Coordinates of C-alpha atoms and ligand atoms in Angstrom, one line a residue:
X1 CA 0.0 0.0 0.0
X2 CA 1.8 2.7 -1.0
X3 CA -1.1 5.4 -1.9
X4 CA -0.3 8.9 -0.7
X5 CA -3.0 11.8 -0.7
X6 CA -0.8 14.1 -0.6
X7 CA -0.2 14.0 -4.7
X8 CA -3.6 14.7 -4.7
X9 CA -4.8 17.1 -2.3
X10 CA -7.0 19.6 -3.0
X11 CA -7.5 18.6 -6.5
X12 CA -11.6 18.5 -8.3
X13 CA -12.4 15.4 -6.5
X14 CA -11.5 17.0 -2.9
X15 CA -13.4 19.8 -3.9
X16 CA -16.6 17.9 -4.7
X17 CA -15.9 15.4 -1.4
X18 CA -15.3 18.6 0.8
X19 CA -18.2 19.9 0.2
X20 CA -20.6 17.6 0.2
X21 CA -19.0 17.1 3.8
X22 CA -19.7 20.5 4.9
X23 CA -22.6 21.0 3.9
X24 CA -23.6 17.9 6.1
X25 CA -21.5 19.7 9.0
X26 CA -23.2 22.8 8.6
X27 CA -26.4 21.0 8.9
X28 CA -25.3 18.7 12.0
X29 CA -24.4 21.9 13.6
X30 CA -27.5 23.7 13.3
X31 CA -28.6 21.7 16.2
X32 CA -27.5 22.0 19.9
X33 CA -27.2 18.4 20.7
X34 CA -23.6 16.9 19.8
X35 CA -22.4 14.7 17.3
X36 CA -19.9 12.0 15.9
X37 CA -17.5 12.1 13.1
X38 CA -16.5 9.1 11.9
X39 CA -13.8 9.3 9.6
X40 CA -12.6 6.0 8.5
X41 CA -9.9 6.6 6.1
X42 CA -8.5 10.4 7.3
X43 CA -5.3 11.0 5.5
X44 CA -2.9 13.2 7.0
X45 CA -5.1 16.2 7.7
X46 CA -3.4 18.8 5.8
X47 CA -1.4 19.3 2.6
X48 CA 1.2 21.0 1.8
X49 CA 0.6 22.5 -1.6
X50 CA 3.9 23.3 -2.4
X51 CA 5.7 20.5 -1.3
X52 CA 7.1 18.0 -3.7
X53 CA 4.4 15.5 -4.0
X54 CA 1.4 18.3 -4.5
X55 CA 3.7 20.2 -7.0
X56 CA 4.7 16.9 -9.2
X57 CA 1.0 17.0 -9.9
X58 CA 0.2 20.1 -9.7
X59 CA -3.8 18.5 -9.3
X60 CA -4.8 21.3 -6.7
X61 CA -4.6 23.9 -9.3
X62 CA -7.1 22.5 -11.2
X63 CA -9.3 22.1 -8.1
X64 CA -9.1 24.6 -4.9
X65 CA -6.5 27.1 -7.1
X66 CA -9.3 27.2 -9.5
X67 CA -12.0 27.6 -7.2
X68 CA -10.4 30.3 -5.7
X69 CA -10.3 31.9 -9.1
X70 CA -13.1 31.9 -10.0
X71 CA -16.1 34.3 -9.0
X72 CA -19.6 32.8 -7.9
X73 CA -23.0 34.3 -7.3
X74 CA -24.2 35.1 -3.4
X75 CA -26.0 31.5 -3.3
X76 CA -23.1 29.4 -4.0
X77 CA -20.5 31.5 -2.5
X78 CA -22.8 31.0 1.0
X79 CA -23.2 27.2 0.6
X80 CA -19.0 27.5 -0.2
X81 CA -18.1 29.5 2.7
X82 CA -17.9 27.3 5.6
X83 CA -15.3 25.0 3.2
X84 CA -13.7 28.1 2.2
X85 CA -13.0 29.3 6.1
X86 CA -11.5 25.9 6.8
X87 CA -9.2 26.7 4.2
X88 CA -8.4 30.5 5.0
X89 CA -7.9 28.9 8.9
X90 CA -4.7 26.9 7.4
X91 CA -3.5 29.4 5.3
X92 CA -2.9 32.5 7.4
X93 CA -1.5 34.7 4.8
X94 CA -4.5 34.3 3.0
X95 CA -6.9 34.8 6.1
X96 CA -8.0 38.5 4.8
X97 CA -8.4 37.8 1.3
X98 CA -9.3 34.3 -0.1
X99 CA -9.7 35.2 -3.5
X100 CA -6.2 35.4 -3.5
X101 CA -4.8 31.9 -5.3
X102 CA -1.2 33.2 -4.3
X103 CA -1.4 33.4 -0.8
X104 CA -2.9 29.6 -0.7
X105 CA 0.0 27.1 0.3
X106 CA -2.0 24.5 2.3
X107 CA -5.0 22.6 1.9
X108 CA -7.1 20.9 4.9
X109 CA -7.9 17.3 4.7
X110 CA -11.5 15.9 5.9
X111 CA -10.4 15.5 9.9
X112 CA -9.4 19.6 9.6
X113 CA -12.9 20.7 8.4
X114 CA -14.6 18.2 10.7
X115 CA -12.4 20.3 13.3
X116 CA -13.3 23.6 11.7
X117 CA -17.4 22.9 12.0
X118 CA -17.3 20.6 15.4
X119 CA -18.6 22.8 18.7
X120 CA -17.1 21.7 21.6
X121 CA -19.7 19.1 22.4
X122 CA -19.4 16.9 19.5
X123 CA -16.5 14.3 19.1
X124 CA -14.4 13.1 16.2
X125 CA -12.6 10.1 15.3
X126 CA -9.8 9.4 12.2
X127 CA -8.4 6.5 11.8
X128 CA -5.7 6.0 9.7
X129 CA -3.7 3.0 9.4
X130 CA 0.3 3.8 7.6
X131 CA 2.0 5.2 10.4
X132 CA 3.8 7.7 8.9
X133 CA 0.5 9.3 7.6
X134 CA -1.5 8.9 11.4
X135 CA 1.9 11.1 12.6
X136 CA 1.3 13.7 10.4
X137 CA -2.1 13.5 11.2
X138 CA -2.0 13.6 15.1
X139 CA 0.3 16.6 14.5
X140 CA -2.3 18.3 12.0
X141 CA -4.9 17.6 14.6
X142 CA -2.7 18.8 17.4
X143 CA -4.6 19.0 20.8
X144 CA -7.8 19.0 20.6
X145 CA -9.9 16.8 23.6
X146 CA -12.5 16.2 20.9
X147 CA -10.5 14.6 18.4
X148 CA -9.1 10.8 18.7
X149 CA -6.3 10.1 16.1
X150 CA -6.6 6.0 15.7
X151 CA -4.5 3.0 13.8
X152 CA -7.4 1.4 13.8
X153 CA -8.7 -0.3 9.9
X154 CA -11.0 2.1 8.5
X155 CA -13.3 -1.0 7.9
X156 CA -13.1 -2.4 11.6
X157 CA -13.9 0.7 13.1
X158 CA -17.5 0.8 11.1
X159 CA -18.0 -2.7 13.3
X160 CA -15.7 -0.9 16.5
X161 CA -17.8 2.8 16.9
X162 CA -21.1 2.4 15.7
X163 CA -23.6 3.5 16.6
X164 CA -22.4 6.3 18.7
X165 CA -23.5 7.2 21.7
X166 CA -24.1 11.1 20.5
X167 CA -26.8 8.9 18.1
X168 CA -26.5 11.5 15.5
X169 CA -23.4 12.4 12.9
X170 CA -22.1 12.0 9.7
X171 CA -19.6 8.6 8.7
X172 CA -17.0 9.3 6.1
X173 CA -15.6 6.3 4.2
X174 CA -12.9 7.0 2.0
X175 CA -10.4 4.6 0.9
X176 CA -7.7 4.8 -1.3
X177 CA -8.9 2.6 -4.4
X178 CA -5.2 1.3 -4.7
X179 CA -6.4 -2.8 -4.1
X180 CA -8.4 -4.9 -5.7
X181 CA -12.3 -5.5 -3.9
X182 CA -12.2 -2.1 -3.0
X183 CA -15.6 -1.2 -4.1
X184 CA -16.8 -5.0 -2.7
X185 CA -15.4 -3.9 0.7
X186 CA -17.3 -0.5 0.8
X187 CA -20.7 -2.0 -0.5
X188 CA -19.8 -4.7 2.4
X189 CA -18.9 -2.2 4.6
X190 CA -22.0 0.0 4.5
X191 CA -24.9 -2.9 4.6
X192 CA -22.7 -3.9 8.0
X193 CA -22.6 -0.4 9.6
X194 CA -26.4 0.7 8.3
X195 CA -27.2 -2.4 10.4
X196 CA -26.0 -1.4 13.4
X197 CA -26.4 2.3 13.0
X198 CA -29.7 3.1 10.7
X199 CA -30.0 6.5 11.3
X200 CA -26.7 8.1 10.7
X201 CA -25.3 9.8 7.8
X202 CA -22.8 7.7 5.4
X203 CA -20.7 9.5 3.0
X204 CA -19.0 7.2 0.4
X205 CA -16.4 8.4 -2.1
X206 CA -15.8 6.2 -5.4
X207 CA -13.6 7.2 -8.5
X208 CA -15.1 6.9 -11.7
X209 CA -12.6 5.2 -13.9
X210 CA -14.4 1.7 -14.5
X211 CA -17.5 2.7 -15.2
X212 CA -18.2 -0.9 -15.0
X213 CA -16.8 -1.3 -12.0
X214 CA -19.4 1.7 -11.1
X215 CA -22.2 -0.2 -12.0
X216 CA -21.5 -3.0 -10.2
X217 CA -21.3 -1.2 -6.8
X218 CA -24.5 0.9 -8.0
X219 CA -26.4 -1.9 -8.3
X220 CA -25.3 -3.7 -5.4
X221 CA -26.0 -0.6 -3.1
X222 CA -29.7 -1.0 -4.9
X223 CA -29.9 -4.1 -4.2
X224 CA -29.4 -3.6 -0.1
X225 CA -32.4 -1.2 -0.4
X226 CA -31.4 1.1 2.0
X227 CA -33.9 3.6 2.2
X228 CA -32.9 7.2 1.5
X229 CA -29.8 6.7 -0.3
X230 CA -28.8 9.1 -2.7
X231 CA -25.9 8.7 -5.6
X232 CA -24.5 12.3 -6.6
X233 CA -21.7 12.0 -10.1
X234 CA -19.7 14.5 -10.7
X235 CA -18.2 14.0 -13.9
X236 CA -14.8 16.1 -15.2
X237 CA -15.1 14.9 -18.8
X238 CA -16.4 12.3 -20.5
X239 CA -15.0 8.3 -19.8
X240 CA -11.9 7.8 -22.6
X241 CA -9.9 5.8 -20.8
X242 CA -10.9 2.8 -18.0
X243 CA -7.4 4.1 -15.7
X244 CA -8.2 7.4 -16.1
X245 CA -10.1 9.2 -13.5
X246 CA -13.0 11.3 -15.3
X247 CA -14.7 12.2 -12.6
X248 CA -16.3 10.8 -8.9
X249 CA -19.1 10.1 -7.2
X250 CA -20.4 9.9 -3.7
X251 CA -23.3 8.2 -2.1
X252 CA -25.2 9.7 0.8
X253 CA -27.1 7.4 3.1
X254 CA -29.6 9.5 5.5
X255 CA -28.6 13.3 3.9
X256 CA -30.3 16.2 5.4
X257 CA -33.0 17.2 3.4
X258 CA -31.4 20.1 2.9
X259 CA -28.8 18.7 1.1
X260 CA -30.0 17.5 -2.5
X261 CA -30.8 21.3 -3.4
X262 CA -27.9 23.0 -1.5
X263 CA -25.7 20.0 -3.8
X264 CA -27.4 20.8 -7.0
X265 CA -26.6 24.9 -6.5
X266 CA -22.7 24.8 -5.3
X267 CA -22.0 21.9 -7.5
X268 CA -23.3 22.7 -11.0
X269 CA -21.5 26.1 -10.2
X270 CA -18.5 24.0 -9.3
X271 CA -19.2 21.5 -13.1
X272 CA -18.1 25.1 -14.6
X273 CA -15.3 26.2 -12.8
X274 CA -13.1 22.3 -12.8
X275 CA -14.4 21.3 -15.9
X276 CA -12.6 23.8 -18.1
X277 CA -13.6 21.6 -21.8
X278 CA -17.3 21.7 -20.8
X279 CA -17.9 18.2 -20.5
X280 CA -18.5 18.6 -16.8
X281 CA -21.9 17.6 -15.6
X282 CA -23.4 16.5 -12.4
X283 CA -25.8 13.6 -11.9
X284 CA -28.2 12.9 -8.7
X285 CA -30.4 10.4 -8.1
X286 CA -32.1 8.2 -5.6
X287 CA -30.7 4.3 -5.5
X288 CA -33.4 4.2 -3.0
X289 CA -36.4 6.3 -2.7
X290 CA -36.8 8.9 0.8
X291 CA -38.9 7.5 2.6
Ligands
LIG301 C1 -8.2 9.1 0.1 S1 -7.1 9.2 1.5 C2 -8.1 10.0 2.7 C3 -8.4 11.5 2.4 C4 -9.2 12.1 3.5 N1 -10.4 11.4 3.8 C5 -9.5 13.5 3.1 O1 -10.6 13.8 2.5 O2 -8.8 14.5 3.3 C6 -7.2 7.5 2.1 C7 -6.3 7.3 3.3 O3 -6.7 6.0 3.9 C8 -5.5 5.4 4.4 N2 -5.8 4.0 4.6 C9 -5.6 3.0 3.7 N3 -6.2 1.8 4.1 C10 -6.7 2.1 5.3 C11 -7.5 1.3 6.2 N4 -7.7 0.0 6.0 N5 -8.0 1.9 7.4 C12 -7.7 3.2 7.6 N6 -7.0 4.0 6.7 C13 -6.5 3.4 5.6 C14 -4.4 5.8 3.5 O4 -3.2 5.7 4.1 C15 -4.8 7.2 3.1 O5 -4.2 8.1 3.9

């Protein structure tokens, strides 16, 4: 396993992960009572965008660097903000004036905006399991009595911490897509947890390369009938190549009901802005109906 985010970081599919993610934050918070972060596979926490594994790709500047190019109208830039604060918070040069590309050197990772939008009452677990990466990520989390920082398999701790005893929050499943069965092992992965925990939020990130391979996990999500389960595509460009990424997906179990509409308004916006060819479209749907 040998996967690093880092090359990565802050690139289109970040962009459409992060804010499906706080947009489910925002709505968590809303209410007084606390919540639980689950964050199965949590990376290192935060990016350095300059360093040489982010600048041999250079994958950030077609995702946040573009975003922060760009201009939006007053409806998306409010559903945008709370993801956009989480980024100004780790980039202090850049804290007056966002719109500034040049000031941005790092980019937060999912435990650093669960940080940003947790109140002191609600608790937050990462696990990651390379060791180097869960350093880097206790040190990005730094100390912070609401956080745990875990070696714990991502896929054991949907067995280990659910349900939670806050009984509300949002589960983030994330993996790297590096082995074989991953899709398998997040369809698996998601039947198990809903079992124990039917009521909480699951956010599930998949690549579309395969499309095939897309299918397959489509169908077998389906196929669970899960109630409320809803599939949101995001796709760059169109499918050329089967081991190229051309754009990603995520499905929501349990999603506010907020959150089709506020998704449909900040990420069409966001189809213009990282699909520069105009091939970018987005996709929702129900696998399952609400219910
Ligand atoms: C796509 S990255 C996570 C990115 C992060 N969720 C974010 O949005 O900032 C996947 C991470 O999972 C870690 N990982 C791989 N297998 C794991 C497992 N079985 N359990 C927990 N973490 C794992 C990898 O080392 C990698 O850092």
């Amino acid at each position: 396993m040998n996967y690093r985010h880092a090359f990565h970081a802050g690139n289109f599919a970040d962009v459409v992960k992060h804010v499906v993610l706080v947009r489910i934050l925002a709505y968590l918070a809303k209410k007084e009572a606390p919540f639980r972060v689950l964050d199965t596979h949590a990376g290192a926490g935060l990016y350095d965008l300059h360093g040489e594994e982010a600048q041999r790709t250079g994958e950030w500047e077609g995702g946040i660097g573009a975003v922060l190019a760009a201009e939006f109208p007053p409806a998306v830039a409010t559903l945008l903000e709370p993801w956009l604060a989480a980024v100004r918070a780790v980039n202090p040069a850049a804290a007056d004036d966002v719109t500034l590309a040049g000031a941005l050197r790092r980019y937060p990772g999912s435990p650093l905006i669960a940080q940003a939008l947790a109140r002191p009452q609600d608790r937050l677990i990462f696990c990651e399991t390379v060791e180097g990466v869960r350093a880097a990520l206790a040190e990005s989390v730094g100390r912070d009595g609401r956080a745990k920082v875990l070696a714990t398999d991502g896929w054991q701790a949907l067995q280990a911490y659910l349900p939670p005893k806050e009984r509300r929050g949002v589960v983030l499943i994330d993996p790297p897509f590096e082995q074989p069965g991953e899709f398998q092992r997040m369809a698996e992965g998601l039947i198990e947890a809903h079992r124990r925990w039917a009521t909480g939020i699951y956010v599930l990130w998949y690549p579309i390369k395969d499309v095939r391979a897309v299918d397959a996990f489509r169908r077998e999500i389906e196929r669970a009938r899960i109630p409320k389960t809803l599939n949101v595509q995001f796709d760059l460009r169109a499918v050329r190549q089967i081991d190229a990424m051309s754009g990603c997906g995520l499905i929501v179990v349990n999603p506010p009901f907020t959150l089709a509409e506020e998704l449909r308004t900040a990420l069409s916006a966001l189809t213009r802005v990282l699909a520069t060819d105009g091939e970018g479209r987005l996709r929702m749907g129900w696998l399952t109906p609400e219910r």
